[in-house]
PDB file of C-alpha atoms in Angstrom:
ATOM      1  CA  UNK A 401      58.104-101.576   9.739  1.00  0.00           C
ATOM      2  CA  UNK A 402      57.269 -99.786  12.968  1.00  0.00           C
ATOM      3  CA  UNK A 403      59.915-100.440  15.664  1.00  0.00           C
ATOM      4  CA  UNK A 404      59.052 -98.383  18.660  1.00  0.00           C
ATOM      5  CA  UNK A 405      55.891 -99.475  21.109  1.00  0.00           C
ATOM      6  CA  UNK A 406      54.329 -97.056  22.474  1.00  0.00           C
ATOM      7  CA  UNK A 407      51.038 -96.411  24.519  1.00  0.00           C
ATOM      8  CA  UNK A 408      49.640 -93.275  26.346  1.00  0.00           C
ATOM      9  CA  UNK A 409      46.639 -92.630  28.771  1.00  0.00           C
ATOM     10  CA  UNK A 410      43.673 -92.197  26.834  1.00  0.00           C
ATOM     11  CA  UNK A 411      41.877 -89.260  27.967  1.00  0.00           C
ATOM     12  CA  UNK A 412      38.442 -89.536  29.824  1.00  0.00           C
ATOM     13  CA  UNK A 413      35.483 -89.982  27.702  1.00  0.00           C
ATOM     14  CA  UNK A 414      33.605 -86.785  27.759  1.00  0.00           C
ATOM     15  CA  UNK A 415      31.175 -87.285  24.793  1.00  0.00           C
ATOM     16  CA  UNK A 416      28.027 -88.489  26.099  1.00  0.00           C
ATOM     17  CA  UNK A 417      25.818 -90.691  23.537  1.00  0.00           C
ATOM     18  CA  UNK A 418      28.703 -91.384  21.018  1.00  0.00           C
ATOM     19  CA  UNK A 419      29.550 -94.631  19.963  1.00  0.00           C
ATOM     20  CA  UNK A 420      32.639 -96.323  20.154  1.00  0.00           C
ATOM     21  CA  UNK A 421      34.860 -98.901  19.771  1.00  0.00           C
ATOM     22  CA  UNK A 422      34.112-101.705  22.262  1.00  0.00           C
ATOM     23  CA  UNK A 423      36.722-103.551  24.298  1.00  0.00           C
ATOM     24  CA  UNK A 424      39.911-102.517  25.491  1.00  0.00           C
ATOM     25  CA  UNK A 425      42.175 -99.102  25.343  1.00  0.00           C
ATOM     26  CA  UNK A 426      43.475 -99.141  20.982  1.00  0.00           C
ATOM     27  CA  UNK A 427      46.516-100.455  20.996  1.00  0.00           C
ATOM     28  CA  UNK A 428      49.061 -97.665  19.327  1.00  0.00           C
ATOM     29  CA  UNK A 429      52.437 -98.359  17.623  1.00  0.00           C
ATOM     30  CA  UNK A 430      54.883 -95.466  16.289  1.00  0.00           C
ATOM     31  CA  UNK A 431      57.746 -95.417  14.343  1.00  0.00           C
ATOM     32  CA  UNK A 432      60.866 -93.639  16.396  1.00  0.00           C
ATOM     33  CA  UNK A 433      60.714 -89.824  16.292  1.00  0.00           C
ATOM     34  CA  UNK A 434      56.774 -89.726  16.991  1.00  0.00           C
ATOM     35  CA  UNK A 435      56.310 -88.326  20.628  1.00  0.00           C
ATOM     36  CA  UNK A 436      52.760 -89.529  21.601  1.00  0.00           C
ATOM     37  CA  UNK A 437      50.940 -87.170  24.547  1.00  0.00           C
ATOM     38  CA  UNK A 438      47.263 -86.666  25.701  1.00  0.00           C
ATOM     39  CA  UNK A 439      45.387 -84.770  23.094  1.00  0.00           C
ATOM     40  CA  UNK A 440      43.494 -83.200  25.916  1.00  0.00           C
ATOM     41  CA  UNK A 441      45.231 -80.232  27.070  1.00  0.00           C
ATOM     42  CA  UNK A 442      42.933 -78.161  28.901  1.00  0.00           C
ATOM     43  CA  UNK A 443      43.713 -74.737  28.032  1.00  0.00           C
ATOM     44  CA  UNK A 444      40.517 -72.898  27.976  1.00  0.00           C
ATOM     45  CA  UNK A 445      38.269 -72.829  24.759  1.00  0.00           C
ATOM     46  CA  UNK A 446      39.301 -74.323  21.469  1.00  0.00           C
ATOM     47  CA  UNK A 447      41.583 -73.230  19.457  1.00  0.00           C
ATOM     48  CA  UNK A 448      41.368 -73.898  15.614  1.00  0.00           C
ATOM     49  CA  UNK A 449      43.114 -75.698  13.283  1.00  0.00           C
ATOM     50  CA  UNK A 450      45.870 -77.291  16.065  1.00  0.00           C
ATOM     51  CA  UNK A 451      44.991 -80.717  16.101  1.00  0.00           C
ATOM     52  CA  UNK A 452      44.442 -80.462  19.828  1.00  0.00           C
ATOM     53  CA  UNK A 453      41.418 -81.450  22.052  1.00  0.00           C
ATOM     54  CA  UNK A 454      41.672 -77.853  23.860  1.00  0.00           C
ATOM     55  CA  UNK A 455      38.884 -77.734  25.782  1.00  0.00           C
ATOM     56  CA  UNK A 456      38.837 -81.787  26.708  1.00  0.00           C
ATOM     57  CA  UNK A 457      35.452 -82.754  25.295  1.00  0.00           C
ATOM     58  CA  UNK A 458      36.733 -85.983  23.484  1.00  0.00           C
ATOM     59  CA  UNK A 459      36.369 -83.525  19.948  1.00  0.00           C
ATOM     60  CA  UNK A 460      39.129 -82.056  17.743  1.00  0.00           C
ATOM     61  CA  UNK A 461      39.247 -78.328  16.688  1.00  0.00           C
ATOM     62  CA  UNK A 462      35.333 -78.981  17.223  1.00  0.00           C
ATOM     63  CA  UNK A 463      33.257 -75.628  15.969  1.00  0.00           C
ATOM     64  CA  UNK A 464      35.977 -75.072  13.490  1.00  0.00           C
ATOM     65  CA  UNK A 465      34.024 -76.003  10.586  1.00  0.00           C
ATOM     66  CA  UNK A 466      35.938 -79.649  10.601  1.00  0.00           C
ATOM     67  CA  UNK A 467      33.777 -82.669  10.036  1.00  0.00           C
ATOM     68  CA  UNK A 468      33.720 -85.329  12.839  1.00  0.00           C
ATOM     69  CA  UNK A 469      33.308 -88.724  13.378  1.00  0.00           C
ATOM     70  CA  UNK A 470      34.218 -91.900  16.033  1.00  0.00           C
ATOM     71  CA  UNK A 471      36.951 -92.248  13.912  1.00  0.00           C
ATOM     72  CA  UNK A 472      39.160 -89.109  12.980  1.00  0.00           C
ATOM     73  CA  UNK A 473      42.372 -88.216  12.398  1.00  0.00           C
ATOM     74  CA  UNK A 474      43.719 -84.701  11.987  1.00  0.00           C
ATOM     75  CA  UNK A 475      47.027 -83.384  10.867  1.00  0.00           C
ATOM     76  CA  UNK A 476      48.160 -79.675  11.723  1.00  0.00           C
ATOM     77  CA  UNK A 477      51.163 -77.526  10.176  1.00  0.00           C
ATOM     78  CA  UNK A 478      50.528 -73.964  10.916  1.00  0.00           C
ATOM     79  CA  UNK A 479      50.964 -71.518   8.571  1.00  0.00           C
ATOM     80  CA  UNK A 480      53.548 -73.170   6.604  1.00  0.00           C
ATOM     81  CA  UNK A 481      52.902 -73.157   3.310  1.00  0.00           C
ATOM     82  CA  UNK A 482      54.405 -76.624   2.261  1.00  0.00           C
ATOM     83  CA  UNK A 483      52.654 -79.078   1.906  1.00  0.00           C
ATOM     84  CA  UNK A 484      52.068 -82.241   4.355  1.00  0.00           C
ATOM     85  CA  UNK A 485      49.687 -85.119   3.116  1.00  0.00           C
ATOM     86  CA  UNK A 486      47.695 -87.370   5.430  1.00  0.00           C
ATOM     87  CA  UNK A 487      46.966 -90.496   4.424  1.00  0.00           C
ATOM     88  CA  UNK A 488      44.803 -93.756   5.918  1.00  0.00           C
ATOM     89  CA  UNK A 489      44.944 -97.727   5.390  1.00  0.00           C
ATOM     90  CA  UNK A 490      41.676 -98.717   7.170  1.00  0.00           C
ATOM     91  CA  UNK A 491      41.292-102.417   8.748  1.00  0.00           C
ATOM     92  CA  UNK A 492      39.537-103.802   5.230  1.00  0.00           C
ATOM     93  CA  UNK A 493      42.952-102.215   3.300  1.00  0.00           C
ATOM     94  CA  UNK A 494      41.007 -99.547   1.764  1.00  0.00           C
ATOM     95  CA  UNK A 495      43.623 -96.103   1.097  1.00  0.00           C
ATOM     96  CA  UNK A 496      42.176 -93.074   1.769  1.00  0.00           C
ATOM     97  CA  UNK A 497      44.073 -90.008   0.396  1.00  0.00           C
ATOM     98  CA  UNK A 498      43.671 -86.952  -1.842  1.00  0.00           C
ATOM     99  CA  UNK A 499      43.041 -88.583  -4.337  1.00  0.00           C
ATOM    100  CA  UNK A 500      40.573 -91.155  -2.954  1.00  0.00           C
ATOM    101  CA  UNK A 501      38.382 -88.513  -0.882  1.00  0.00           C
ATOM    102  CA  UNK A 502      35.808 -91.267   0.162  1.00  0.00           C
ATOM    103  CA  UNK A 503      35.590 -94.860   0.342  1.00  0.00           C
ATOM    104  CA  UNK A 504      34.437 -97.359   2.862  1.00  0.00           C
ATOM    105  CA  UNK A 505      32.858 -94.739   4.899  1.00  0.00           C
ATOM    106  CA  UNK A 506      35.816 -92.319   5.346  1.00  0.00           C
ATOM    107  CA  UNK A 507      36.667 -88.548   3.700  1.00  0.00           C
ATOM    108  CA  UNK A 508      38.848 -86.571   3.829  1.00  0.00           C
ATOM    109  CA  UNK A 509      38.372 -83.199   3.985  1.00  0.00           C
ATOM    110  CA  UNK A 510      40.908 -80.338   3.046  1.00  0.00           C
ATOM    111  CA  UNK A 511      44.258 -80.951   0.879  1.00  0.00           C
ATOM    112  CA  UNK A 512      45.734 -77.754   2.510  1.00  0.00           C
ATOM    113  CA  UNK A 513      47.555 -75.929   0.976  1.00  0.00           C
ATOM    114  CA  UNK A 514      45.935 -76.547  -2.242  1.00  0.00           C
ATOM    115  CA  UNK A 515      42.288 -75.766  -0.951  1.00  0.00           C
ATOM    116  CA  UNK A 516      43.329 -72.335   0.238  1.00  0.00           C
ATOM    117  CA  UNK A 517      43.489 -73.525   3.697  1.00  0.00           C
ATOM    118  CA  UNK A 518      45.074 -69.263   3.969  1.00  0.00           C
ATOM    119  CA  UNK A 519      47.738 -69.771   6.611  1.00  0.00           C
ATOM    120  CA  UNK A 520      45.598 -72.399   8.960  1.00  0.00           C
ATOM    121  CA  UNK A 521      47.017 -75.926   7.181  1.00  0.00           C
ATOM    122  CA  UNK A 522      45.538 -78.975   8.296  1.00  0.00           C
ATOM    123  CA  UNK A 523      43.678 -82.029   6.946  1.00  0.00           C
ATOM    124  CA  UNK A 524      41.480 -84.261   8.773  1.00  0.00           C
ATOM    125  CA  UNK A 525      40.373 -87.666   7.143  1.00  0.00           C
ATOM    126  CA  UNK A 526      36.823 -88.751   9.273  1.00  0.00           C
ATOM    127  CA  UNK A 527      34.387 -92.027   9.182  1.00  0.00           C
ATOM    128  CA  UNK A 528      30.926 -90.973   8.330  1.00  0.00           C
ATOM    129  CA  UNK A 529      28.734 -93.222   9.932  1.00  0.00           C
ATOM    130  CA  UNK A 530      28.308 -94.451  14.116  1.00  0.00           C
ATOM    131  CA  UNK A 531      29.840 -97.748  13.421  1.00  0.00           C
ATOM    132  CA  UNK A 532      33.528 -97.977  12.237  1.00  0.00           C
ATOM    133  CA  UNK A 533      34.978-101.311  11.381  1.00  0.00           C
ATOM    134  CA  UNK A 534      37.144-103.085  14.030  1.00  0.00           C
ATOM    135  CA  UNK A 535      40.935-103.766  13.478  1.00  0.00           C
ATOM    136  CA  UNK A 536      44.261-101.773  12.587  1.00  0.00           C
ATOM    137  CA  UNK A 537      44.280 -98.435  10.174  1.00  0.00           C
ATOM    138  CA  UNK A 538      47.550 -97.053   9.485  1.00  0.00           C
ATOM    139  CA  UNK A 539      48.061 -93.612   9.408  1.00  0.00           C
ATOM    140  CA  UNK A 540      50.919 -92.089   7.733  1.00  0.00           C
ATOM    141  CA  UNK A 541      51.797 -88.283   7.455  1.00  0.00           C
ATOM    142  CA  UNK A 542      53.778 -87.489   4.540  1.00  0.00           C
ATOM    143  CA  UNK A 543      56.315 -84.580   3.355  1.00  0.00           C
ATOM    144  CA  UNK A 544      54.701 -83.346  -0.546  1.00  0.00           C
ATOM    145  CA  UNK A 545      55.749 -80.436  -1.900  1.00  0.00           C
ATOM    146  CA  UNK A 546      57.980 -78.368  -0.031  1.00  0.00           C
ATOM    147  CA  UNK A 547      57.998 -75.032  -2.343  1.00  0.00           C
ATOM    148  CA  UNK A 548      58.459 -71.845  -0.292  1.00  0.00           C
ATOM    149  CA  UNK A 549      57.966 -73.997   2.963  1.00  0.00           C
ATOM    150  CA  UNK A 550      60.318 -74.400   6.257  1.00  0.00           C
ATOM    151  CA  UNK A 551      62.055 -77.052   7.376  1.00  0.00           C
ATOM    152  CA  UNK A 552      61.721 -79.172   9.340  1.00  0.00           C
ATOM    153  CA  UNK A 553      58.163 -78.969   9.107  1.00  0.00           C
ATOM    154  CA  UNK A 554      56.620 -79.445  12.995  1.00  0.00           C
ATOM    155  CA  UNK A 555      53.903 -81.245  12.517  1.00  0.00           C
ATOM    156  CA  UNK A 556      50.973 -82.145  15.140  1.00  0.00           C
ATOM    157  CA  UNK A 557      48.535 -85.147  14.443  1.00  0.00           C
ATOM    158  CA  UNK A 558      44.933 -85.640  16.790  1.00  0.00           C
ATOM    159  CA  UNK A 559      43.389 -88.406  16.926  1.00  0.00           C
ATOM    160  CA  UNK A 560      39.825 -89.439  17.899  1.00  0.00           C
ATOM    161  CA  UNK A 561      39.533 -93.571  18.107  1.00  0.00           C
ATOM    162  CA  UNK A 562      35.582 -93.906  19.598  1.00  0.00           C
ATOM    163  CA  UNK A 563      35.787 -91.550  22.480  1.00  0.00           C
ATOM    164  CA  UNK A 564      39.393 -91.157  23.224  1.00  0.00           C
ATOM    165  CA  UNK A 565      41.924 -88.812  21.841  1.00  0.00           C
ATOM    166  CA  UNK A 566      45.429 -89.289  20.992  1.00  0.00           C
ATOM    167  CA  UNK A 567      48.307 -86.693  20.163  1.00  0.00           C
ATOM    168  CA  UNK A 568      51.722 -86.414  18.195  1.00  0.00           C
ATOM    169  CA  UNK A 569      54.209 -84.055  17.376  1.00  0.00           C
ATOM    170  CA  UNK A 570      57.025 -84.972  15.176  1.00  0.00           C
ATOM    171  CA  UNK A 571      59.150 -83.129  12.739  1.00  0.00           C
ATOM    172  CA  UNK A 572      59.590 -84.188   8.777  1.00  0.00           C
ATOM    173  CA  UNK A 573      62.301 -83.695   7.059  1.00  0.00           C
ATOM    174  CA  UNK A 574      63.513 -84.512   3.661  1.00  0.00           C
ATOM    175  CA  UNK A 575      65.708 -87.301   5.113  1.00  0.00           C
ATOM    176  CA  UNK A 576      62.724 -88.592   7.361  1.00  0.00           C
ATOM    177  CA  UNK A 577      59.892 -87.583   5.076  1.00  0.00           C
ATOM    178  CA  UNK A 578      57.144 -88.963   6.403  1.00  0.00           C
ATOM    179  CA  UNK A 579      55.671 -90.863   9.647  1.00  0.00           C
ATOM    180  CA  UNK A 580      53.457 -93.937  10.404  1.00  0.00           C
ATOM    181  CA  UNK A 581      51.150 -94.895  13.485  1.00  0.00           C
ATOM    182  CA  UNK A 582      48.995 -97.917  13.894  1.00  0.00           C
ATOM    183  CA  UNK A 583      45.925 -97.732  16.058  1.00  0.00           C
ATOM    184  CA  UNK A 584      44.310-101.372  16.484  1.00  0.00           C
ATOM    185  CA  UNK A 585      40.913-101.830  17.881  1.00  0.00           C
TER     186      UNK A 585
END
């Protein structure tokens, strides 16, 4: 159960001609221990594989060879070579995951470090169409296999919900292995 509330200033929609979610700002729950920030942090060009809107476009890691959509969600670990699993609940209860890569209209691409992600771990999971469903999807970031990994593992998650972009950085641990947030449209 998520017990911590928590919104943040969207940033500015700088993606002309995409379509997005109508209606208000997505409301965004996270369980304690999830920071939320802007996920546009102008910094100059864009930097790969950071789960950060770096240049403020409205994009994630855009021009890194990461698939896009008017719904994504990315998850970034570094060069850390434990592994981290992002996983999805979508409004119709559909679970996206490594092992269900697409359904419903979402994929997701990378299971680092498996895919030989070579020192740049991250997964993103993406819808694939212009028109994503309307209601609550769940994401959770998960602790897997921690191997010859660090810990804690500092983990940042981007996410794009129509046009705006939304940032965390949290820190699993094997007593607090994994993290949920709810975005509701």
């Amino acid at each position: 159960a998520m017990s911590a509330s928590a919104s943040c200033k969207p940033a500015p929609s700088r993606v002309a001609g995409t379509k997005g979610p109508s209606g208000p700002e997505a409301k965004i729950t996270a369980e304690p221990g999830v920071t939320l920030e802007d996920a546009c942090v102008p910094t100059g060009p864009e930097k790969c594989f950071d789960a950060v809107d770096d240049n403020c476009n409205g994009l994630i890691d855009e021009g890194c060879g990461l698939p896009t959509g008017p719904i994504q969600f990315v998850v970034a670990w570094g060069d850390n070579p434990l592994d981290v699993d992002l996983l999805l609940m979508d409004p119709s209860g559909n679970r996206i995951s490594e092992t269900t890569r697409s359904r419903a209209g979402f994929k997701l691409d990378r299971d680092c470090p498996r895919d030989g992600c070579q020192d740049a771990n991250y997964e993103t999971i993406y819808f694939e169409g212009a028109d994503p469903p309307h209601g609550t999807y769940v994401v959770e970031v998960k602790l897997g296999d921690v191997g010859r990994g660090r810990l804690p593992a500092r983990v940042r998650l981007g996410a794009r919900v129509g046009t705006r972009s939304y940032g965390a950085a949290f820190r699993l641990t094997v007593e607090e292995p994994s993290k949920k947030l709810e975005f509701s449209l």
